[in-house]
Amino acid sequence: MSIEIKNLKYVYNPGLPGETVALDDVSLTISEGEMVGIIGHTGSGKSTLLQHMNGLLKPDSGHVFVDGECITDDKTDLVDIRRRVGLVFQYPEYQLFEETVVDDVAFGPKNLGIEGEELKKTVREAIEIVGLDYEEIKDSSPFELSGGMKRRVAIAGVIAMRPSVLILDEPTAGLDPTAHRDILSMIRRINEEKEITIILVSHNMGDIAKMCDRVIVMENGKIVLEGRPREIFTQDALLESMGLDVPPALDIMRKISKSIDGFTSSALTLDEAAEDIKEFMKRKK
Amino acid sequence: MIRDITLGQYFPGKSPIHRLDARTKIIGTFLFIAEMFVVNNFWGFLIAGTALFTVIGISRVPLKFIFRGLTPVFLIIAFTFVINMLMFDGRVLWHWWIFTITYEGLIRAAFMVIRLVLLIIGSSILTLCTKPIALTDGLEKLLRPFSKIGVPSHEIALMMTIALRFIPTLMDETDKIIKAQQARGADFESGNIFRRAKSLIPILVPLFISSFRIAQELALAMEARCYHGGEGRTRMNEIHFNKEDIVAAVLMTIFLGIIIGSRFIA
Ligand SMILES: Nc1ncnc2c1ncn2[C@@H]1O[C@H](COP(=O)(O)OP(=O)(O)OP(=O)(O)O)[C@@H](O)[C@H]1O
Ligand SMILES: [Mg+2]
């Protein structure tokens, strides 16, 4: 499923003291099956942009098309759009409310009218795909789980609606390294096995470089750069001027290249970096 | 939608009204509230309304912003009008089944509604033009003399500070939770009243939990910075009366006189 955004503009508190132009003439296209990363400094408008993709916010001007259908019309069935475009908010664990994990995950599908055996199956599938043990966890209260597990239950709650696009706003923020890694591999699994389009917002450049096919860079409500990770992350001066970083692997490789003669590498991920070093050692021998 | 509630909100500005000492404004507001009950005819309201809108003019808070604060209480205002209209005996203007509208009832209803609107606008000026911190500081100072007889002035002021401080936080939180549940297909707008009430659970439970979390974090943060109550605490900004406050006090006294005088216009 594709998402197309044309000349989007959104202002918070128009005409009041707190007036903020959060999006200014934003246009972009996301095609089916892609994994797209969105990066940008705090307050650059990433979360605001995401909320337009499933009709939670209505733009002041511009249009959003989901699969060619304009969702900024008044006539569109927003619940159906929200089923197709799943949005996982920042810190989604704060939206849990049911007594058991199963009930909470079932909230979304129930709102869509799914019931009976199919509901059970959907919920079970969603819990398993986020890497939790269904039998073990199904009757526990979501409030007594660890932070990382809560986060996964919350993500399962969106996946259970069987979206064709999954949008995640900083899904790894505040997690320990293991949970962090698990969430990332889960996202990749969903993208590859279920062929769900993924839109990922993150402040972790390493994750973005490792995961995404394409990166969109935002600043002050505008899209300033767009391209493959390699095209984006080789423009360090520009990124730095926007308060952004390059992936740590690239940073280290640059430093090594500078101090060791004959070594060059533009690896973006640790795996690529290891490859380049191995290659260099072989040549030296 | 939830952001339309302006009650207790501060509208930043540098007008003379903003610059007044919070104590002057608190006393002025309470005086104004009392005066609204002294008034016994429409001339009084005309005078009070003129004075009120002059103050709003000086404060440079947009009228739009002030009237927006009335929308949440619109139901109460309408209810007041209807009840008063139907409850008075006198010259009958209209009668149907058990409902009777009288001339006196209409007058009475208009009177009550004007009083209510003036009261609401009058008190919202106080919060619109006074920083919450200044407001609670002022209140604490005003209540200080009563701490001798056991009024916990500091604690009251602190509770108010915290409550005011967390109104926007909790509103943001509510907004976020509503959106998150809408993203999961929740529908808060359709269905009968029972379904709608039930659809609030997915909002209220997380909101409740968030409030406890926020409260706990705040308590810990205060303790970590050695907060130990009001005894012996010094303050960053001492508040004091200025020339403007004297001018305001004089004007307020004159206004009080006029309002009392207005009772005798027949
Ligand atoms: N509910 C709101 N009311 C008013 N202003 C808002 C609101 N939400 C966001 N803003 C403002 O809009 C701008 C964009 O915010 P947004 O949350 O989209 O940024 P972001 O890129 O997601 O930032 P972060 O990385 O911190 O999550 C910011 O200047 C912010 O202050
Ligand atoms: Mg954000």
Coordinates of C-alpha atoms and ligand atoms in Angstrom, one line a residue:
Chain A
M1 CA 0.0 0.0 0.0
S2 CA 1.3 3.4 -0.8
I3 CA 1.1 6.8 0.9
E4 CA 1.3 10.0 -1.0
I5 CA 1.5 13.4 0.7
K6 CA 1.2 16.6 -1.2
N7 CA 2.0 20.2 0.0
L8 CA 1.0 19.5 3.6
K9 CA 0.8 22.4 6.0
Y10 CA -0.2 22.2 9.6
V11 CA -0.2 25.0 12.3
Y12 CA -0.7 24.3 16.0
N13 CA -2.8 26.9 17.9
P14 CA -3.4 29.2 14.9
G15 CA -3.9 32.8 16.1
L16 CA -3.0 32.1 19.7
P17 CA 0.2 32.9 21.6
G18 CA 1.6 29.4 21.1
E19 CA 1.2 29.4 17.3
T20 CA 3.7 26.9 15.8
V21 CA 4.0 26.0 12.1
A22 CA 4.7 22.3 12.5
L23 CA 4.6 21.3 8.9
D24 CA 5.3 23.6 6.0
D25 CA 4.8 22.4 2.4
V26 CA 5.7 18.8 2.9
S27 CA 5.4 16.4 0.0
L28 CA 6.5 12.8 -0.1
T29 CA 5.7 9.4 -1.5
I30 CA 6.1 6.0 0.3
S31 CA 5.7 3.0 -1.9
E32 CA 4.5 -0.5 -1.0
G33 CA 6.9 -2.7 0.9
E34 CA 9.4 0.0 1.6
M35 CA 11.1 0.6 5.0
V36 CA 11.5 4.3 5.3
G37 CA 13.3 6.2 8.1
I38 CA 12.4 9.7 9.2
I39 CA 15.0 11.6 11.1
G40 CA 15.1 15.2 12.3
H41 CA 15.9 17.3 15.4
T42 CA 13.5 17.5 18.3
G43 CA 10.5 19.6 17.2
S44 CA 11.1 19.2 13.5
G45 CA 7.6 18.0 12.9
K46 CA 8.1 14.2 12.6
S47 CA 5.3 13.1 15.0
T48 CA 2.9 15.7 13.5
L49 CA 3.6 14.3 10.0
L50 CA 2.9 10.8 11.1
Q51 CA -0.5 11.8 12.6
H52 CA -1.6 13.0 9.2
M53 CA -0.9 9.6 7.6
N54 CA -3.9 8.0 9.4
G55 CA -6.2 11.0 9.6
L56 CA -5.6 11.8 13.3
L57 CA -4.8 15.4 12.3
K58 CA -6.4 17.3 9.5
P59 CA -4.0 19.4 7.5
D60 CA -4.6 23.2 7.2
S61 CA -3.8 22.8 3.5
G62 CA -2.5 20.0 1.3
H63 CA -3.6 16.4 0.8
V64 CA -2.9 12.9 2.0
F65 CA -3.6 9.9 -0.3
V66 CA -3.6 6.3 1.0
D67 CA -3.6 3.9 -2.0
G68 CA -4.8 6.7 -4.2
E69 CA -7.7 7.5 -1.9
C70 CA -7.7 11.1 -0.6
I71 CA -8.2 10.8 3.2
T72 CA -8.4 14.5 3.8
D73 CA -11.9 14.5 2.2
D74 CA -14.7 14.7 4.7
K75 CA -16.3 11.5 3.3
T76 CA -13.5 9.0 4.0
D77 CA -14.1 6.3 6.5
L78 CA -11.4 7.1 9.0
V79 CA -11.7 3.9 11.0
D80 CA -11.0 2.0 7.8
I81 CA -7.9 4.1 7.1
R82 CA -6.7 3.6 10.7
R83 CA -7.0 -0.1 10.2
R84 CA -4.9 0.0 7.1
V85 CA -2.4 2.4 8.4
G86 CA -1.3 1.3 11.9
L87 CA 0.3 4.0 14.0
V88 CA 2.4 3.2 17.1
F89 CA 2.9 6.3 19.2
Q90 CA 6.0 7.3 21.2
Y91 CA 5.9 5.4 24.5
P92 CA 2.9 3.3 23.4
E93 CA 2.9 1.4 26.7
Y94 CA 1.1 4.3 28.4
Q95 CA -2.0 3.6 26.3
L96 CA -2.6 0.1 27.8
F97 CA -5.7 -0.2 29.9
E98 CA -7.3 -3.6 29.9
E99 CA -7.0 -6.2 32.7
T100 CA -5.2 -8.8 30.6
V101 CA -2.8 -8.7 27.8
V102 CA -5.2 -10.6 25.5
D103 CA -8.0 -8.1 26.1
D104 CA -5.8 -5.2 25.5
V105 CA -4.4 -6.5 22.2
A106 CA -8.0 -7.4 21.2
F107 CA -9.2 -3.8 21.6
G108 CA -8.2 -2.7 18.1
P109 CA -9.6 -5.7 16.2
K110 CA -12.8 -5.6 18.3
N111 CA -13.3 -2.0 17.3
L112 CA -13.2 -3.2 13.7
G113 CA -15.9 -5.8 14.3
I114 CA -13.7 -8.9 14.3
E115 CA -15.0 -11.5 16.8
G116 CA -15.0 -15.1 17.9
E117 CA -12.4 -17.6 16.6
E118 CA -11.0 -15.1 14.2
L119 CA -10.4 -12.5 17.0
K120 CA -8.6 -15.2 19.1
K121 CA -6.4 -16.1 16.1
T122 CA -5.6 -12.5 15.2
V123 CA -4.6 -11.7 18.8
R124 CA -2.5 -14.8 19.2
E125 CA -0.7 -14.1 16.0
A126 CA 0.0 -10.5 16.9
I127 CA 1.4 -11.5 20.3
E128 CA 3.6 -14.1 18.8
I129 CA 4.9 -11.8 16.0
V130 CA 6.2 -9.3 18.6
G131 CA 8.2 -12.2 20.1
L132 CA 6.1 -12.9 23.3
D133 CA 5.1 -16.3 24.5
Y134 CA 1.3 -16.4 24.1
E135 CA 0.5 -19.1 26.6
E136 CA 2.7 -17.6 29.2
I137 CA 1.6 -14.0 28.9
K138 CA -2.0 -14.1 27.8
D139 CA -3.7 -13.7 31.2
S140 CA -1.2 -11.5 32.9
S141 CA -2.0 -7.8 33.6
P142 CA -0.2 -5.5 31.2
F143 CA 0.7 -3.4 34.1
E144 CA 2.9 -5.9 35.8
L145 CA 5.1 -6.6 32.8
S146 CA 8.6 -5.1 32.3
G147 CA 8.9 -1.9 30.2
G148 CA 10.2 -3.7 27.1
M149 CA 7.4 -6.3 27.3
K150 CA 4.8 -3.6 27.8
R151 CA 6.1 -1.8 24.7
R152 CA 5.7 -5.1 22.7
V153 CA 2.2 -5.7 23.9
A154 CA 1.3 -2.2 22.8
I155 CA 2.8 -2.7 19.4
A156 CA 1.0 -6.0 19.2
G157 CA -2.2 -4.1 19.8
V158 CA -1.7 -2.2 16.6
I159 CA -0.4 -5.2 14.6
A160 CA -3.5 -7.1 15.6
M161 CA -5.5 -4.7 13.3
R162 CA -3.5 -6.2 10.4
P163 CA -2.4 -2.9 8.9
S164 CA -0.7 -2.8 5.5
V165 CA 1.5 0.1 6.7
L166 CA 3.0 0.2 10.1
I167 CA 4.2 3.6 11.4
L168 CA 6.4 3.5 14.5
D169 CA 7.4 6.7 16.4
E170 CA 10.6 6.1 18.2
P171 CA 9.8 2.5 19.1
T172 CA 13.1 1.9 20.9
A173 CA 13.3 5.0 23.0
G174 CA 14.2 4.3 26.6
L175 CA 14.7 0.5 26.2
D176 CA 17.7 -1.6 27.3
P177 CA 20.0 -3.0 24.6
T178 CA 18.4 -6.4 24.5
A179 CA 14.9 -5.1 24.2
H180 CA 16.1 -2.5 21.7
R181 CA 17.6 -5.3 19.5
D182 CA 14.5 -7.4 19.8
I183 CA 12.2 -4.6 18.7
L184 CA 14.4 -3.9 15.7
S185 CA 14.5 -7.5 14.5
M186 CA 10.8 -7.7 15.1
I187 CA 10.2 -4.7 12.8
R188 CA 12.4 -6.2 10.2
R189 CA 10.5 -9.5 10.5
I190 CA 7.2 -7.8 10.0
N191 CA 8.5 -6.0 7.0
E192 CA 9.9 -9.1 5.3
E193 CA 7.5 -11.8 6.2
K194 CA 4.2 -9.9 6.2
E195 CA 5.3 -7.5 3.5
I196 CA 4.1 -4.6 5.6
T197 CA 5.4 -1.2 4.7
I198 CA 7.3 0.4 7.6
I199 CA 7.8 4.0 8.4
L200 CA 10.2 4.4 11.3
V201 CA 11.1 7.5 13.2
S202 CA 14.2 7.3 15.3
H203 CA 17.0 9.4 16.8
N204 CA 19.4 6.5 16.5
M205 CA 21.3 6.9 13.3
G206 CA 22.8 3.5 13.5
D207 CA 19.4 1.9 13.5
I208 CA 18.2 4.0 10.6
A209 CA 21.3 3.1 8.6
K210 CA 20.9 -0.5 9.3
M211 CA 17.2 -0.9 8.7
C212 CA 15.9 1.5 6.1
D213 CA 15.9 1.5 2.4
R214 CA 15.3 5.2 2.3
V215 CA 15.8 8.1 4.7
I216 CA 13.8 11.4 4.9
V217 CA 15.4 14.2 6.9
M218 CA 13.2 16.9 8.4
E219 CA 14.0 20.3 9.8
N220 CA 11.6 23.0 11.0
G221 CA 8.6 21.4 9.4
K222 CA 10.2 20.9 6.0
I223 CA 11.8 17.9 4.3
V224 CA 15.4 19.0 3.6
L225 CA 17.0 15.7 2.4
E226 CA 15.7 12.5 1.0
G227 CA 17.6 9.5 -0.4
R228 CA 19.3 6.2 0.3
P229 CA 21.1 6.0 3.7
R230 CA 24.5 6.2 2.0
E231 CA 23.5 9.4 0.2
I232 CA 22.2 11.0 3.3
F233 CA 24.9 10.0 5.8
T234 CA 27.8 11.0 3.7
Q235 CA 26.7 14.6 4.0
D236 CA 28.0 15.0 7.6
A237 CA 28.5 18.7 7.5
L238 CA 24.9 19.3 6.6
L239 CA 23.6 16.8 9.1
E240 CA 25.7 18.4 11.8
S241 CA 24.3 21.8 11.0
M242 CA 20.8 20.4 11.7
G243 CA 21.9 18.9 15.0
L244 CA 22.0 15.4 13.6
D245 CA 24.7 12.7 13.6
V246 CA 26.1 10.1 11.3
P247 CA 25.9 6.4 12.3
P248 CA 28.6 5.4 14.8
A249 CA 30.2 2.9 12.5
L250 CA 30.7 5.5 9.8
D251 CA 32.2 7.9 12.3
I252 CA 34.7 5.3 13.5
M253 CA 35.6 4.3 10.0
R254 CA 36.3 7.9 9.0
K255 CA 38.6 8.3 12.0
I256 CA 40.5 5.1 11.3
S257 CA 40.8 6.1 7.6
K258 CA 42.4 9.3 8.6
S259 CA 45.0 7.8 10.9
I260 CA 45.9 4.6 9.0
D261 CA 47.4 4.9 5.5
G262 CA 45.7 3.1 2.7
F263 CA 42.6 2.2 4.7
T264 CA 39.4 3.6 3.3
S265 CA 35.9 2.7 4.3
S266 CA 32.5 4.2 4.1
A267 CA 30.7 1.5 6.1
L268 CA 27.4 2.6 7.6
T269 CA 26.8 -0.4 9.8
L270 CA 29.0 -2.4 12.1
D271 CA 28.7 -5.5 9.9
E272 CA 30.0 -3.5 6.9
A273 CA 32.7 -2.0 9.0
A274 CA 33.9 -5.5 10.1
E275 CA 33.9 -6.6 6.4
D276 CA 36.1 -3.6 5.4
I277 CA 38.5 -4.2 8.2
K278 CA 38.8 -7.9 7.3
E279 CA 39.4 -7.0 3.7
F280 CA 42.1 -4.5 4.6
M281 CA 43.9 -6.9 6.9
K282 CA 43.9 -9.5 4.1
R283 CA 45.4 -7.1 1.7
K284 CA 48.1 -6.1 4.1
K285 CA 49.4 -9.6 4.6
Chain B
M1 CA -11.3 20.3 21.3
I2 CA -9.9 19.7 24.7
R3 CA -7.7 22.7 24.2
D4 CA -10.7 25.0 24.1
I5 CA -10.9 25.1 27.8
T6 CA -9.2 28.4 28.8
L7 CA -10.2 28.3 32.5
G8 CA -7.1 28.8 34.6
Q9 CA -5.0 29.5 31.5
Y10 CA -2.4 32.3 31.4
F11 CA -2.2 34.7 28.4
P12 CA 1.3 36.1 28.3
G13 CA 1.6 39.9 28.0
K14 CA 3.2 43.0 29.4
S15 CA 0.1 45.2 29.9
P16 CA -0.4 47.2 33.1
I17 CA -2.9 44.6 34.3
H18 CA -0.3 41.9 33.9
R19 CA 2.2 44.0 35.8
L20 CA 0.0 44.5 38.8
D21 CA 0.9 42.7 42.0
A22 CA -0.9 39.4 42.2
R23 CA -2.4 40.3 45.6
T24 CA -4.0 43.5 44.1
K25 CA -5.6 41.4 41.4
I26 CA -6.8 38.7 43.8
I27 CA -8.4 41.2 46.1
G28 CA -9.8 43.1 43.2
T29 CA -11.3 39.9 41.7
F30 CA -12.9 38.9 45.0
L31 CA -14.2 42.4 45.4
F32 CA -15.6 42.3 41.9
I33 CA -17.3 38.9 42.7
A34 CA -18.8 40.3 45.9
E35 CA -20.0 43.5 44.0
M36 CA -21.8 41.3 41.5
F37 CA -24.0 40.3 44.3
V38 CA -24.4 43.8 45.6
V39 CA -25.8 44.9 42.2
N40 CA -29.6 44.9 42.2
N41 CA -30.5 46.4 38.8
F42 CA -29.4 46.6 35.2
W43 CA -27.7 50.0 35.6
G44 CA -25.2 48.3 38.0
F45 CA -24.4 45.6 35.5
L46 CA -24.0 48.2 32.8
I47 CA -21.4 50.0 34.9
A48 CA -19.7 46.8 36.0
G49 CA -19.7 45.6 32.4
T50 CA -18.2 48.8 31.1
A51 CA -15.5 48.7 33.8
L52 CA -14.8 45.0 33.1
F53 CA -14.4 45.5 29.3
T54 CA -12.2 48.6 30.0
V55 CA -9.9 46.3 32.0
I56 CA -9.9 43.7 29.3
G57 CA -9.1 46.4 26.8
I58 CA -6.1 47.5 28.9
S59 CA -4.9 43.9 29.3
R60 CA -4.9 43.4 25.5
V61 CA -6.2 39.8 25.9
P62 CA -8.1 39.2 22.7
L63 CA -11.9 39.1 23.2
K64 CA -12.1 35.9 21.2
F65 CA -9.9 34.3 23.8
I66 CA -12.1 35.4 26.6
F67 CA -15.3 34.3 25.0
R68 CA -13.9 31.0 24.2
G69 CA -13.6 30.4 27.9
L70 CA -17.4 30.7 28.2
T71 CA -18.1 27.8 25.8
P72 CA -17.5 25.0 28.3
V73 CA -20.0 26.6 30.7
F74 CA -22.5 27.4 28.1
L75 CA -24.8 24.6 29.3
I76 CA -24.8 26.0 32.8
I77 CA -25.6 29.4 31.6
A78 CA -28.5 28.1 29.4
F79 CA -29.8 26.1 32.3
T80 CA -29.7 29.1 34.6
F81 CA -31.7 31.1 32.1
V82 CA -34.4 28.4 31.5
I83 CA -34.9 27.7 35.2
N84 CA -35.2 31.3 36.2
M85 CA -37.5 32.0 33.3
L86 CA -40.0 29.4 34.3
M87 CA -39.9 29.8 38.1
F88 CA -41.4 33.3 38.5
D89 CA -44.9 34.3 39.0
G90 CA -46.2 37.5 37.5
R91 CA -47.6 38.8 34.3
V92 CA -48.1 35.8 32.1
L93 CA -46.6 36.2 28.6
W94 CA -46.9 32.6 27.4
H95 CA -48.4 29.5 28.8
W96 CA -48.3 25.9 27.6
W97 CA -49.2 22.7 29.7
I98 CA -47.1 23.1 33.0
F99 CA -44.8 25.8 31.5
T100 CA -45.4 29.4 32.2
I101 CA -43.2 32.3 31.1
T102 CA -43.8 35.6 32.9
Y103 CA -42.5 39.0 32.3
E104 CA -40.8 39.0 35.7
G105 CA -39.3 35.6 35.0
L106 CA -37.7 36.8 31.8
I107 CA -36.2 39.8 33.5
R108 CA -35.0 37.7 36.4
A109 CA -33.5 35.2 33.9
A110 CA -31.6 37.9 32.0
F111 CA -30.4 39.3 35.3
M112 CA -29.0 36.0 36.5
V113 CA -27.3 35.2 33.2
I114 CA -25.6 38.6 33.0
R115 CA -24.4 38.1 36.6
L116 CA -23.1 34.7 35.8
V117 CA -21.3 35.8 32.6
L118 CA -19.8 38.8 34.4
L119 CA -18.6 36.6 37.2
I120 CA -17.0 34.1 34.9
I121 CA -15.3 36.7 32.7
G122 CA -14.2 38.7 35.8
S123 CA -12.5 35.7 37.4
S124 CA -11.0 34.5 34.2
I125 CA -9.2 37.9 33.8
L126 CA -7.4 37.1 37.0
T127 CA -5.8 33.9 35.7
L128 CA -5.4 35.2 32.1
C129 CA -3.3 38.1 33.3
T130 CA -1.4 36.6 36.2
K131 CA 1.3 34.0 35.9
P132 CA 0.3 30.9 37.9
I133 CA 3.4 31.2 40.1
A134 CA 2.7 34.8 40.9
L135 CA -0.9 33.9 41.6
T136 CA -0.1 31.3 44.2
D137 CA 2.7 33.4 45.7
G138 CA 0.2 36.2 46.1
L139 CA -2.3 33.9 47.6
E140 CA 0.3 32.5 50.0
K141 CA 1.2 36.0 51.2
L142 CA -2.5 36.9 51.6
L143 CA -3.1 33.8 53.7
R144 CA 0.0 34.1 55.8
P145 CA -1.6 36.1 58.6
F146 CA -4.2 33.2 59.0
S147 CA -1.5 30.6 59.5
K148 CA -1.4 31.7 63.1
I149 CA -4.9 30.2 63.5
G150 CA -3.9 27.0 61.7
V151 CA -4.6 27.8 58.1
P152 CA -1.9 25.9 56.1
S153 CA -1.2 28.8 53.8
H154 CA 2.0 27.4 52.2
E155 CA 0.4 24.0 51.6
I156 CA -2.7 25.5 50.0
A157 CA -0.5 27.6 47.8
L158 CA 1.7 24.7 46.8
M159 CA -1.3 22.5 46.0
M160 CA -2.7 25.3 43.8
T161 CA 0.7 25.7 42.1
I162 CA 0.9 22.0 41.3
A163 CA -2.7 21.8 40.2
L164 CA -2.3 24.8 37.8
R165 CA 1.1 23.5 36.6
F166 CA -0.4 20.1 35.7
I167 CA -3.5 21.3 33.8
P168 CA -1.7 21.7 30.5
T169 CA 0.4 18.5 31.2
L170 CA -2.7 16.4 31.8
M171 CA -4.4 17.9 28.8
D172 CA -1.5 17.0 26.6
E173 CA -1.6 13.5 28.1
T174 CA -5.3 13.2 27.4
D175 CA -4.9 14.4 23.9
K176 CA -2.1 11.8 23.3
I177 CA -4.1 8.9 24.8
I178 CA -7.2 9.8 22.8
K179 CA -5.2 9.8 19.6
A180 CA -3.5 6.6 20.5
Q181 CA -6.8 4.9 21.1
Q182 CA -8.3 6.4 17.9
A183 CA -5.4 4.9 16.0
R184 CA -6.6 1.6 17.3
G185 CA -10.0 2.2 15.8
A186 CA -11.7 3.6 18.9
D187 CA -14.8 5.7 18.2
F188 CA -15.8 8.3 20.8
E189 CA -18.4 10.1 18.7
S190 CA -21.1 7.6 17.9
G191 CA -23.4 5.3 19.8
N192 CA -25.9 5.9 22.6
I193 CA -24.9 7.4 26.0
F194 CA -24.0 4.1 27.5
R195 CA -21.7 3.1 24.7
R196 CA -20.1 6.5 24.8
A197 CA -19.6 6.3 28.6
K198 CA -18.0 2.9 28.1
S199 CA -15.8 4.2 25.3
L200 CA -14.2 6.5 27.9
I201 CA -12.6 3.7 29.8
P202 CA -9.7 3.3 27.4
I203 CA -9.0 7.0 28.0
L204 CA -9.6 7.2 31.7
V205 CA -7.6 4.2 32.8
P206 CA -4.3 5.3 31.1
L207 CA -4.9 8.8 32.2
F208 CA -5.4 7.8 35.8
I209 CA -2.2 5.7 35.7
S210 CA -0.3 8.6 34.1
S211 CA -1.4 11.0 36.7
F212 CA -0.1 8.8 39.5
R213 CA 3.1 8.3 37.6
I214 CA 3.5 12.1 37.1
A215 CA 2.6 12.8 40.8
Q216 CA 5.1 10.3 42.0
E217 CA 7.9 11.6 39.8
L218 CA 7.2 15.1 41.0
A219 CA 7.3 14.1 44.6
L220 CA 10.6 12.3 44.1
A221 CA 12.1 15.3 42.2
M222 CA 11.0 17.7 45.0
E223 CA 12.4 15.4 47.7
A224 CA 15.7 15.1 45.8
R225 CA 16.0 18.8 45.9
C226 CA 15.4 18.9 49.7
Y227 CA 11.9 20.2 49.8
H228 CA 10.7 20.1 53.3
G229 CA 7.6 22.4 53.5
G230 CA 7.1 26.1 53.9
E231 CA 9.1 26.7 57.1
G232 CA 12.2 28.7 56.4
R233 CA 11.9 28.7 52.7
T234 CA 13.2 31.8 51.0
R235 CA 12.0 33.0 47.6
M236 CA 13.6 33.9 44.4
N237 CA 11.4 36.8 43.6
E238 CA 10.0 38.9 46.5
I239 CA 6.8 40.4 45.4
H240 CA 5.9 44.0 46.4
F241 CA 3.4 46.7 45.7
N242 CA 4.2 49.4 43.2
K243 CA 2.7 52.8 42.2
E244 CA 0.4 51.0 39.8
D245 CA -1.1 49.0 42.7
I246 CA -1.9 52.2 44.5
V247 CA -3.6 53.5 41.4
A248 CA -5.5 50.3 41.1
A249 CA -6.6 50.3 44.7
V250 CA -7.9 53.8 44.4
L251 CA -9.8 52.9 41.3
M252 CA -11.2 49.8 42.9
T253 CA -12.5 51.8 45.9
I254 CA -14.2 54.4 43.6
F255 CA -15.7 51.5 41.7
L256 CA -17.0 49.9 44.9
G257 CA -18.6 53.3 45.8
I258 CA -20.3 53.6 42.4
I259 CA -21.6 50.0 42.5
I260 CA -23.1 50.6 46.0
G261 CA -24.5 53.9 44.7
S262 CA -26.1 52.1 41.7
R263 CA -28.4 50.2 44.1
F264 CA -30.3 53.5 44.6
I265 CA -30.9 54.2 40.9
A266 CA -34.5 53.0 40.6
Ligands
LIG1 N1 -0.2 19.4 20.8 C1 0.6 20.5 20.4 N2 0.3 21.7 20.6 C2 1.1 22.8 20.3 N3 2.2 22.6 19.6 C3 2.7 21.4 19.4 C4 1.9 20.2 19.8 N4 2.6 19.1 19.4 C5 3.7 19.6 18.8 N5 3.8 20.9 18.8 C6 4.9 21.7 18.2 O1 5.0 21.4 16.8 C7 6.4 21.3 16.5 C8 6.6 19.9 15.9 O2 6.4 18.9 16.9 P1 6.5 17.4 16.7 O3 6.0 16.7 17.9 O4 5.9 17.0 15.4 O5 8.1 17.2 16.6 P2 9.0 15.9 16.5 O6 9.8 16.0 15.3 O7 8.1 14.7 16.6 O8 9.9 16.0 17.8 P3 10.5 14.9 18.8 O9 11.7 14.3 18.1 O10 10.8 15.6 20.0 O11 9.4 13.9 19.0 C9 7.2 21.6 17.7 O12 7.6 22.9 17.7 C10 6.2 21.4 18.9 O13 6.5 22.3 19.9
MG2 MG 7.9 13.1 18.1

